[in-house]
Coordinates of C-alpha atoms in Angstrom, one line a residue:
M1 CA -22.4 2.8 -17.6
R2 CA -21.9 6.6 -17.2
S3 CA -24.7 8.3 -19.1
T4 CA -24.8 11.6 -20.9
E5 CA -27.3 12.8 -18.2
R6 CA -24.8 11.9 -15.4
V7 CA -22.0 14.0 -17.1
A8 CA -24.4 16.9 -17.7
V9 CA -25.5 16.9 -14.0
A10 CA -21.9 16.7 -12.8
E11 CA -20.7 19.6 -15.0
S12 CA -23.6 21.8 -14.0
N13 CA -22.7 21.2 -10.4
Q14 CA -19.1 22.0 -11.1
A15 CA -20.0 25.3 -12.6
N16 CA -21.8 26.2 -9.4
D17 CA -18.7 25.1 -7.4
L18 CA -16.5 27.4 -9.4
R19 CA -18.7 30.3 -8.8
D20 CA -19.2 29.6 -5.1
D21 CA -15.6 29.0 -3.9
G22 CA -13.2 29.4 -6.8
R23 CA -12.0 25.8 -6.7
R24 CA -9.6 25.1 -9.6
L25 CA -9.1 22.0 -11.6
V26 CA -6.0 20.5 -13.2
T27 CA -4.2 23.0 -15.4
D28 CA -0.8 22.8 -17.2
G29 CA 0.6 24.5 -14.1
G30 CA -0.2 21.7 -11.7
V31 CA -2.8 21.0 -9.0
D32 CA -4.5 23.4 -6.7
F33 CA -7.8 22.4 -5.2
D34 CA -9.3 20.8 -2.1
A35 CA -10.5 17.3 -1.5
P36 CA -13.9 16.4 -2.8
E37 CA -16.7 17.7 -0.6
S38 CA -18.6 14.4 -0.7
L39 CA -16.0 11.7 -0.5
L40 CA -16.7 7.9 -0.1
V41 CA -13.6 5.8 0.6
V42 CA -14.1 2.1 0.2
S43 CA -11.4 -0.4 1.3
N44 CA -11.0 -3.9 2.8
R45 CA -9.1 -2.5 5.8
Q46 CA -10.9 -0.1 8.2
P47 CA -9.2 3.0 9.6
Y48 CA -10.5 2.3 13.2
R49 CA -11.1 -1.0 14.8
H50 CA -13.0 -1.5 18.1
E51 CA -11.8 -4.4 20.3
W52 CA -13.0 -5.8 23.6
A53 CA -10.1 -4.9 25.9
D54 CA -9.8 -8.4 27.2
D55 CA -9.9 -10.1 23.8
G56 CA -6.6 -9.1 22.3
D57 CA -6.3 -8.6 18.5
G58 CA -8.8 -10.7 16.6
G59 CA -8.7 -8.8 13.3
H60 CA -7.5 -10.0 10.0
G61 CA -5.9 -6.7 8.8
D62 CA -5.0 -5.8 5.3
S63 CA -1.8 -6.4 3.5
G64 CA 0.5 -3.5 3.4
D65 CA 4.2 -2.5 3.0
S66 CA 4.9 -1.7 6.6
G67 CA 3.6 -1.3 10.1
D68 CA 0.8 -2.7 12.2
N69 CA -1.9 -0.7 13.9
E70 CA -1.3 0.2 17.5
A71 CA -4.0 0.1 20.2
N72 CA -4.1 3.6 21.7
G73 CA -6.1 2.5 24.7
A74 CA -8.9 5.0 24.2
D75 CA -12.0 3.8 26.0
V76 CA -15.4 3.8 24.4
D77 CA -18.6 3.7 26.6
S78 CA -19.8 0.2 27.1
S79 CA -22.3 -1.0 29.6
E80 CA -20.6 -4.3 30.1
R81 CA -16.9 -4.3 29.0
D82 CA -14.2 -1.9 28.1
V83 CA -13.5 -1.2 24.5
T84 CA -10.2 -0.1 23.0
V85 CA -9.7 1.5 19.6
D86 CA -6.9 0.8 17.1
E87 CA -6.0 4.0 15.3
P88 CA -4.4 4.3 11.8
T89 CA -0.7 4.7 12.3
G90 CA 0.7 4.5 8.7
G91 CA 0.1 4.3 5.0
L92 CA -3.1 5.2 3.3
T93 CA -5.4 4.8 6.3
A94 CA -3.4 7.3 8.3
G95 CA -3.0 9.7 5.3
L96 CA -6.7 9.7 4.5
D97 CA -7.9 10.0 8.0
P98 CA -7.4 13.8 8.3
V99 CA -8.9 14.3 4.8
M100 CA -12.0 12.4 5.9
R101 CA -12.1 14.4 9.2
A102 CA -12.0 17.7 7.2
T103 CA -14.7 16.7 4.7
G104 CA -16.9 14.7 7.1
G105 CA -17.1 11.9 4.4
T106 CA -17.9 8.2 4.8
W107 CA -15.5 5.3 4.9
I108 CA -16.8 1.9 4.0
A109 CA -14.8 -1.1 5.2
W110 CA -14.9 -4.6 6.6
G111 CA -15.7 -4.5 10.4
D112 CA -13.2 -7.1 11.7
G113 CA -12.8 -5.9 15.3
S114 CA -14.3 -8.0 18.1
A115 CA -16.3 -5.1 19.5
D116 CA -17.2 -3.4 16.1
R117 CA -20.8 -4.5 16.1
A118 CA -21.3 -3.3 19.7
V119 CA -20.5 0.3 18.9
T120 CA -22.3 0.7 15.5
D121 CA -25.9 1.8 15.1
E122 CA -28.8 0.0 13.4
N123 CA -27.4 1.1 10.0
D124 CA -23.9 -0.3 10.7
R125 CA -22.4 3.2 11.1
V126 CA -20.2 4.7 13.8
D127 CA -18.7 8.1 14.1
V128 CA -14.9 8.1 14.2
P129 CA -12.5 9.0 15.7
P130 CA -14.1 8.7 19.2
E131 CA -14.7 11.8 21.2
S132 CA -13.4 14.1 18.5
D133 CA -14.8 17.4 17.2
D134 CA -14.1 16.5 13.6
Q135 CA -15.6 13.1 13.0
Y136 CA -16.7 11.2 9.9
T137 CA -18.8 8.2 9.3
L138 CA -17.4 4.7 9.3
R139 CA -19.8 2.3 7.6
R140 CA -19.0 -1.3 8.3
V141 CA -19.6 -4.4 6.1
W142 CA -20.0 -7.6 8.0
L143 CA -18.3 -10.8 6.7
S144 CA -18.8 -14.4 7.9
D145 CA -15.8 -16.6 8.5
E146 CA -16.6 -18.5 5.3
A147 CA -16.7 -15.2 3.4
V148 CA -13.3 -14.2 4.8
D149 CA -11.8 -17.5 3.9
G150 CA -13.2 -17.4 0.4
Y151 CA -13.0 -13.7 -0.5
Y152 CA -9.9 -12.5 1.4
T153 CA -7.7 -15.5 2.1
G154 CA -8.9 -17.3 -0.9
Y155 CA -9.5 -15.4 -4.2
S156 CA -7.8 -12.1 -3.1
N157 CA -4.6 -13.7 -1.8
R158 CA -4.4 -17.1 -3.4
V159 CA -5.3 -15.9 -6.9
L160 CA -5.0 -12.1 -7.4
W161 CA -1.9 -11.6 -5.3
P162 CA 0.4 -14.2 -6.9
L163 CA -1.1 -13.4 -10.4
C164 CA -0.4 -9.7 -10.2
H165 CA 3.1 -10.3 -8.9
G166 CA 3.8 -12.6 -11.9
M167 CA 4.0 -15.7 -9.8
T168 CA 1.4 -17.8 -11.5
E169 CA 3.0 -21.0 -10.2
L170 CA 1.8 -20.1 -6.7
L171 CA -1.8 -19.4 -7.8
E172 CA -4.3 -21.6 -5.9
F173 CA -7.8 -21.5 -7.4
R174 CA -10.7 -22.9 -5.5
P175 CA -14.0 -22.3 -7.5
T176 CA -16.0 -21.4 -4.3
D177 CA -13.5 -18.6 -3.6
L178 CA -14.5 -16.8 -6.8
E179 CA -18.2 -17.0 -5.8
W180 CA -17.3 -15.5 -2.4
Y181 CA -15.3 -12.8 -4.0
R182 CA -18.3 -11.9 -6.2
Q183 CA -20.7 -11.9 -3.2
V184 CA -18.5 -9.7 -1.0
N185 CA -17.9 -7.3 -3.8
R186 CA -21.6 -7.0 -4.1
Q187 CA -21.9 -6.4 -0.4
F188 CA -19.5 -3.5 -0.7
A189 CA -21.2 -2.2 -3.8
D190 CA -24.6 -2.3 -2.1
A191 CA -23.2 -0.4 0.9
V192 CA -21.8 2.3 -1.4
L193 CA -25.1 2.7 -3.3
E194 CA -26.9 3.2 0.0
E195 CA -24.5 6.1 0.9
A196 CA -23.9 7.7 -2.5
T197 CA -25.4 10.9 -3.9
D198 CA -25.0 12.6 -7.2
E199 CA -22.3 14.7 -5.6
S200 CA -20.2 11.7 -4.4
V201 CA -16.7 10.8 -5.3
I202 CA -16.4 7.1 -4.7
W203 CA -12.8 6.0 -4.3
L204 CA -12.1 2.3 -4.0
Q205 CA -8.8 0.9 -2.8
D206 CA -6.9 -2.1 -4.1
Y207 CA -7.4 -5.6 -5.4
H208 CA -9.9 -6.9 -2.9
L209 CA -12.7 -4.9 -4.7
G210 CA -12.0 -5.6 -8.4
L211 CA -15.6 -6.3 -9.4
A212 CA -17.2 -3.6 -7.4
P213 CA -16.7 -0.6 -9.7
S214 CA -19.0 -1.9 -12.5
M215 CA -21.5 -2.9 -9.9
I216 CA -21.5 0.6 -8.5
Q217 CA -21.4 2.4 -11.9
A218 CA -24.4 0.6 -13.1
A219 CA -26.7 2.0 -10.4
A220 CA -24.9 5.0 -9.0
P221 CA -26.7 8.4 -8.9
A222 CA -26.2 10.8 -11.8
G223 CA -23.2 12.9 -11.1
A224 CA -21.4 10.3 -8.9
T225 CA -17.8 9.5 -9.9
V226 CA -16.1 6.1 -9.4
A227 CA -12.4 5.8 -9.0
Q228 CA -10.1 3.0 -8.0
F229 CA -6.4 2.7 -7.0
W230 CA -4.7 -0.6 -7.5
H231 CA -1.8 -0.7 -5.0
I232 CA -0.1 -3.8 -6.3
P233 CA 1.5 -4.5 -9.7
W234 CA -0.5 -5.4 -12.8
P235 CA 0.7 -8.5 -14.7
D236 CA 1.7 -8.7 -18.3
P237 CA -0.7 -10.5 -20.7
S238 CA 1.1 -13.8 -20.5
S239 CA 0.7 -13.9 -16.7
F240 CA -2.9 -12.5 -16.8
A241 CA -3.9 -15.3 -19.1
A242 CA -3.8 -17.5 -15.9
C243 CA -6.6 -15.5 -14.3
P244 CA -9.7 -17.8 -13.9
N245 CA -12.1 -15.0 -14.6
A246 CA -10.0 -12.6 -16.7
R247 CA -12.8 -11.0 -18.7
E248 CA -15.1 -10.6 -15.6
L249 CA -12.3 -8.9 -13.7
L250 CA -11.5 -6.4 -16.5
V251 CA -15.1 -5.6 -17.0
G252 CA -15.5 -5.0 -13.3
L253 CA -12.5 -2.6 -13.2
L254 CA -13.7 -0.7 -16.3
G255 CA -16.6 0.5 -14.3
S256 CA -14.2 3.0 -12.9
D257 CA -14.0 6.5 -14.3
V258 CA -10.4 6.7 -13.2
F259 CA -8.2 3.7 -12.5
G260 CA -4.9 4.4 -10.9
F261 CA -1.5 2.6 -10.5
H262 CA 1.8 3.6 -8.8
V263 CA 3.9 3.5 -12.0
E264 CA 3.2 3.8 -15.8
R265 CA 4.4 0.3 -16.7
Y266 CA 1.6 -1.2 -14.6
G267 CA -0.9 0.9 -16.5
T268 CA 0.5 -0.1 -19.8
A269 CA 0.3 -3.8 -18.9
F270 CA -3.4 -3.2 -17.9
L271 CA -4.1 -1.6 -21.3
E272 CA -2.4 -4.5 -23.1
C273 CA -4.5 -7.0 -21.1
V274 CA -7.7 -5.2 -22.0
E275 CA -6.7 -5.1 -25.7
E276 CA -6.1 -8.9 -25.7
T277 CA -9.0 -9.9 -23.6
L278 CA -11.8 -7.6 -24.6
P279 CA -11.7 -7.2 -28.4
S280 CA -14.7 -4.8 -28.4
A281 CA -12.9 -2.3 -26.1
T282 CA -11.2 0.7 -27.7
V283 CA -7.7 1.2 -26.1
D284 CA -5.9 4.5 -26.6
Y285 CA -2.3 4.2 -25.5
R286 CA -1.6 7.8 -26.1
E287 CA -4.5 9.2 -24.1
R288 CA -4.3 6.3 -21.6
T289 CA -8.0 5.6 -21.9
V290 CA -10.3 2.6 -22.5
E291 CA -13.8 2.9 -23.9
Y292 CA -15.9 -0.2 -23.3
D293 CA -19.7 -0.6 -23.5
G294 CA -20.1 3.2 -23.9
H295 CA -18.1 4.1 -20.8
E296 CA -14.6 5.6 -20.7
T297 CA -12.0 4.8 -18.1
R298 CA -8.9 6.9 -17.8
I299 CA -5.7 5.0 -16.6
V300 CA -3.4 7.2 -14.5
A301 CA -0.1 6.6 -12.6
T302 CA 1.1 8.4 -9.5
P303 CA 3.8 6.9 -7.1
M304 CA 2.4 6.9 -3.6
G305 CA 4.5 8.7 -0.9
V306 CA 4.6 8.6 2.9
D307 CA 4.0 11.2 5.6
A308 CA 7.6 12.1 5.5
S309 CA 7.4 15.0 7.9
S310 CA 6.0 12.8 10.7
Y311 CA 8.8 10.3 10.3
E312 CA 11.4 13.0 10.4
E313 CA 9.8 14.7 13.5
R314 CA 9.7 11.4 15.3
A315 CA 13.3 10.5 14.4
R316 CA 14.4 13.9 15.8
T317 CA 12.6 13.5 19.1
I318 CA 13.4 9.9 20.1
G319 CA 16.1 9.7 22.7
D320 CA 19.4 8.0 22.0
D321 CA 18.8 5.7 24.9
R322 CA 16.3 3.8 22.7
W323 CA 19.0 2.9 20.2
D324 CA 21.2 1.7 23.1
S325 CA 18.3 -0.5 24.3
L326 CA 17.7 -1.9 20.8
R327 CA 21.4 -2.7 20.4
E328 CA 21.4 -4.6 23.7
R329 CA 18.1 -6.4 22.9
Y330 CA 19.4 -7.7 19.6
A331 CA 23.1 -8.2 20.7
I332 CA 24.6 -5.9 18.1
P333 CA 28.2 -5.2 19.1
D334 CA 29.3 -1.6 19.5
G335 CA 31.1 -0.4 16.4
C336 CA 29.3 -2.7 14.0
A337 CA 27.7 -1.2 10.9
V338 CA 24.0 -2.1 10.8
G339 CA 21.9 -3.2 7.9
L340 CA 18.1 -3.4 8.1
G341 CA 15.3 -5.2 6.4
V342 CA 11.6 -4.6 7.4
D343 CA 9.1 -6.9 5.6
R344 CA 6.1 -9.0 5.9
L345 CA 7.0 -12.7 5.4
D346 CA 5.7 -12.6 1.8
Y347 CA 7.3 -14.4 -1.2
T348 CA 7.2 -11.1 -3.1
K349 CA 9.6 -9.4 -0.8
G350 CA 12.7 -11.2 -1.9
I351 CA 13.9 -12.3 1.6
P352 CA 15.5 -15.6 0.5
E353 CA 17.3 -13.7 -2.3
R354 CA 18.5 -11.2 0.3
L355 CA 19.8 -13.9 2.6
A356 CA 21.7 -15.5 -0.3
A357 CA 23.3 -12.1 -1.1
L358 CA 24.3 -11.7 2.6
E359 CA 25.8 -15.1 2.6
R360 CA 27.8 -14.3 -0.5
L361 CA 28.9 -11.0 1.1
F362 CA 30.4 -12.7 4.1
E363 CA 32.0 -15.3 1.7
G364 CA 33.5 -12.8 -0.7
Y365 CA 34.1 -9.8 1.5
P366 CA 35.5 -11.2 4.7
E367 CA 36.4 -7.7 6.0
W368 CA 32.7 -7.3 6.9
R369 CA 32.7 -10.3 9.2
E370 CA 32.3 -9.2 12.8
S371 CA 32.0 -5.6 11.6
F372 CA 28.6 -5.7 9.9
T373 CA 25.3 -7.0 11.3
F374 CA 22.1 -7.3 9.4
L375 CA 18.9 -7.0 11.4
Q376 CA 15.9 -8.6 9.6
K377 CA 12.5 -7.7 11.1
A378 CA 9.8 -10.0 9.6
T379 CA 6.1 -10.1 10.3
P380 CA 4.4 -13.5 9.7
S381 CA 1.5 -13.1 7.3
R382 CA -1.3 -15.3 5.8
T383 CA 0.2 -18.3 7.4
E384 CA -2.9 -20.4 6.6
I385 CA -1.8 -20.3 3.0
P386 CA 0.8 -23.1 2.4
S387 CA 3.2 -21.0 0.3
Y388 CA 3.5 -18.5 3.2
D389 CA 4.1 -21.2 5.8
R390 CA 6.8 -22.7 3.6
L391 CA 8.5 -19.4 3.2
G392 CA 8.6 -18.7 6.9
R393 CA 10.2 -22.1 7.6
Q394 CA 12.7 -21.5 4.8
V395 CA 13.7 -18.1 6.0
R396 CA 14.2 -19.2 9.6
S397 CA 16.3 -22.2 8.7
T398 CA 18.5 -20.2 6.3
V399 CA 19.2 -17.6 8.9
D400 CA 20.2 -20.3 11.4
R401 CA 22.5 -21.9 8.8
I402 CA 24.3 -18.6 7.9
N403 CA 24.7 -17.7 11.5
E404 CA 26.1 -21.2 12.2
R405 CA 28.5 -20.8 9.3
F406 CA 29.9 -17.4 10.1
G407 CA 28.9 -16.4 13.6
T408 CA 31.2 -16.2 16.6
D409 CA 30.6 -16.1 20.3
D410 CA 30.3 -12.3 20.2
W411 CA 28.7 -11.7 16.9
Q412 CA 25.9 -13.0 14.7
P413 CA 25.9 -11.9 11.0
I414 CA 22.1 -11.9 10.9
V415 CA 19.7 -11.0 13.7
Y416 CA 16.3 -12.3 12.8
T417 CA 13.2 -11.2 14.8
E418 CA 9.5 -11.4 14.5
D419 CA 9.0 -9.1 17.5
Y420 CA 6.3 -6.5 17.4
L421 CA 8.1 -3.1 17.1
D422 CA 6.3 0.0 18.0
R423 CA 6.6 3.2 15.9
D424 CA 9.4 4.6 18.0
D425 CA 11.5 1.4 17.8
L426 CA 10.9 1.1 14.0
T427 CA 11.8 4.8 13.4
M428 CA 14.9 4.5 15.5
L429 CA 16.1 1.5 13.5
Y430 CA 15.5 3.5 10.3
R431 CA 17.4 6.4 11.8
E432 CA 20.4 4.5 12.9
A433 CA 20.7 1.8 10.1
D434 CA 23.8 2.4 7.9
L435 CA 22.1 0.5 5.1
M436 CA 18.5 -0.5 4.2
V437 CA 17.8 -3.3 1.9
V438 CA 14.5 -3.6 -0.1
S439 CA 14.9 -6.6 -2.4
S440 CA 11.4 -7.2 -3.6
V441 CA 11.2 -9.6 -6.5
R442 CA 8.1 -7.5 -7.5
D443 CA 6.3 -4.8 -5.6
G444 CA 3.6 -2.3 -6.3
M445 CA 5.6 0.5 -4.5
N446 CA 7.2 -0.5 -1.2
L447 CA 6.8 2.4 1.3
V448 CA 9.5 1.0 3.6
A449 CA 12.1 2.5 1.3
Q450 CA 10.6 6.0 1.7
E451 CA 10.1 5.6 5.4
Y452 CA 13.8 4.8 5.8
V453 CA 14.8 7.9 3.8
A454 CA 12.4 10.2 5.7
S455 CA 13.8 8.9 9.0
S456 CA 17.5 9.3 8.0
I457 CA 17.9 12.7 9.6
D458 CA 21.7 12.6 9.6
G459 CA 21.7 12.2 5.9
D460 CA 24.3 9.4 6.0
G461 CA 22.7 6.1 5.0
A462 CA 22.4 3.9 1.9
L463 CA 19.3 2.5 0.3
V464 CA 19.8 -0.8 -1.6
L465 CA 16.7 -1.1 -3.7
S466 CA 15.3 -3.7 -6.1
E467 CA 14.8 -2.5 -9.6
H468 CA 11.6 -4.6 -9.6
A469 CA 9.9 -2.5 -6.9
G470 CA 7.7 0.5 -7.9
A471 CA 9.8 2.6 -5.6
A472 CA 12.8 2.2 -8.0
D473 CA 10.8 3.9 -10.7
A474 CA 10.2 6.9 -8.4
L475 CA 13.5 7.1 -6.5
G476 CA 15.9 6.2 -9.3
Y477 CA 19.7 6.6 -9.3
P478 CA 20.4 7.9 -5.8
A479 CA 19.5 4.4 -4.5
F480 CA 21.9 1.5 -5.0
T481 CA 19.8 -0.6 -7.3
I482 CA 20.0 -4.4 -7.6
D483 CA 18.3 -7.3 -9.3
P484 CA 17.5 -9.7 -6.4
A485 CA 18.1 -12.7 -8.7
D486 CA 21.7 -11.7 -9.4
V487 CA 23.3 -12.9 -6.2
D488 CA 26.9 -11.8 -7.1
R489 CA 25.9 -8.3 -8.1
F490 CA 23.6 -8.0 -5.1
A491 CA 26.4 -8.9 -2.7
R492 CA 28.8 -6.6 -4.5
T493 CA 26.3 -3.7 -4.3
I494 CA 25.9 -4.2 -0.5
A495 CA 29.7 -4.1 -0.2
D496 CA 29.8 -1.0 -2.4
A497 CA 27.1 0.8 -0.4
L498 CA 28.8 -0.1 2.9
G499 CA 32.2 1.1 1.7
A500 CA 31.1 4.2 -0.2
P501 CA 32.8 7.5 0.9
K502 CA 30.7 9.6 3.2
S503 CA 30.5 12.3 0.5
E504 CA 28.8 9.8 -1.9
R505 CA 26.4 8.5 0.7
T506 CA 25.3 12.0 1.8
T507 CA 24.9 13.2 -1.8
R508 CA 22.8 10.2 -2.6
M509 CA 20.7 10.5 0.6
A510 CA 20.2 14.2 0.0
A511 CA 18.7 13.5 -3.4
L512 CA 16.5 10.7 -2.0
R513 CA 15.2 13.0 0.8
N514 CA 14.5 15.8 -1.7
Y515 CA 12.3 13.4 -3.7
V516 CA 10.6 11.8 -0.7
F517 CA 9.7 15.2 0.9
G518 CA 8.6 16.7 -2.4
H519 CA 6.4 13.7 -3.3
D520 CA 4.9 12.8 0.1
L521 CA 1.5 11.3 0.9
E522 CA -0.2 14.7 0.8
W523 CA 1.2 15.3 -2.7
W524 CA 0.0 11.9 -3.8
M525 CA -3.5 12.4 -2.6
G526 CA -3.6 15.8 -4.3
K527 CA -2.7 14.1 -7.6
Q528 CA -5.4 11.5 -7.1
F529 CA -8.1 14.1 -6.5
A530 CA -6.8 16.0 -9.5
H531 CA -7.2 13.0 -11.8
I532 CA -10.7 12.3 -10.3
E533 CA -11.7 16.0 -10.7
A534 CA -10.6 16.0 -14.4
A535 CA -12.7 12.8 -15.1
R536 CA -15.7 14.3 -13.3
F537 CA -15.9 17.5 -15.3
P538 CA -14.2 16.8 -18.6
S539 CA -15.6 19.8 -20.6
V540 CA -15.0 22.3 -17.8
N541 CA -11.5 20.9 -17.4
R542 CA -10.8 21.2 -21.2
R543 CA -12.0 24.8 -21.2
M544 CA -9.7 25.7 -18.3
S545 CA -6.8 23.9 -19.9
D546 CA -7.4 25.7 -23.2
A547 CA -7.5 29.0 -21.4
S548 CA -4.2 28.3 -19.5
R549 CA -2.5 27.4 -22.8
S550 CA -3.6 30.7 -24.4
L551 CA -2.1 32.8 -21.6

């Protein structure tokens, strides 16, 4: 519970900050301030992973919308064996890394690399990145195989993942998984409390840590602020009713001072679930706040962006010979238009629905036979969970059937690959694809859509985007929107996008690029820190907002 004493200490500290360096809070005019000076990031996935060079990849990784970490081959001193370091290459980990390097903060995460223990000190800490002048602390939490199976594979991904995506029929509840989830959340909370001071901003990431906020809030130093960002959707009350510990989860999350989502509708669903499940909570839909047990939580929504400039720069510097090589590797005939899908093999991504639409396209629009190839890059994920294993087998067999039905000796309608693609290969596919399909049946955001737009440097491409992805709330009309369940409309939209006049495609792409570059990852992080800052110092922020309105 956040006490009056804690608020008073925080606001006193903020007054000093304003005198010392002139930092500004949120005003009606926007956001203009630096990252918190004492930042604690907490996530399941770590930004750097140390591996024995001869072991290969033994990590479990976190779920995300795109990309795998690449080993950069940097050696770390070891008396017995060489160690390599996986660096962050995309998404939140890559975006926060420079912020942490600038602030010298602490990142707390699961140490899942084979050499992680060998390089940490007696307090489970290691300075990252290796051999850099601007390092920060990585504090690792150690999990047993049983804990990983129960907390990560079990409750996080057999219960919370399908629940939050509205697929309660796929929920697999094993009672021991919930106990492991509690225990691991306590491990993370204890690690945070060992690192936190009364100046700390504690920023937790995603659904793996749903109970930790209240654990931290109950014992955090006066002045510390707890925030959490939920990167996946939030279910409506009817779906949330299937949660085996619904009340406990909500109470855990309401330990946050700020609780963030990508889009407003997820926040509204959360407020509805609180209202139905916790009768003693006071829910204010207008102010987007919940007061529970004397503590206020503010619900905010900001669509996450990508590091658009880095994708554009990479797309401009890759040689055309790489595209020639990719065409040859995947047997895409010269002159064929190319469609692209980049997904984890996850039932939320709408890959079966996409394949059904492509089959309908080749049925109903025969002019695209032998003149359009769809390349589907898929990454197997969580294969130890039966629903994921079934999906992989279904997708592969469907691709084979469609290719058998429509393919010729010189052309396959669908090229399916589970190959690892490095960043240059992936960016080249984004750059050259005439059409990108994101057909999620439900998705928190889906950053692949924005990566495609940022990489489309010629401005001539088409994004076919599910209306059920958070990205559709952000990108809107310039994308060709579809409902993945409506196969006929889906196929027709692909045909419309492929056949659209160049003037229409370039107009739409220009609008998409304008949004993506104006709302990139740096913009998103600035908004997050603005929300956190406003929650940390409410009376100071009110005074500044009142002053700005009077000007």
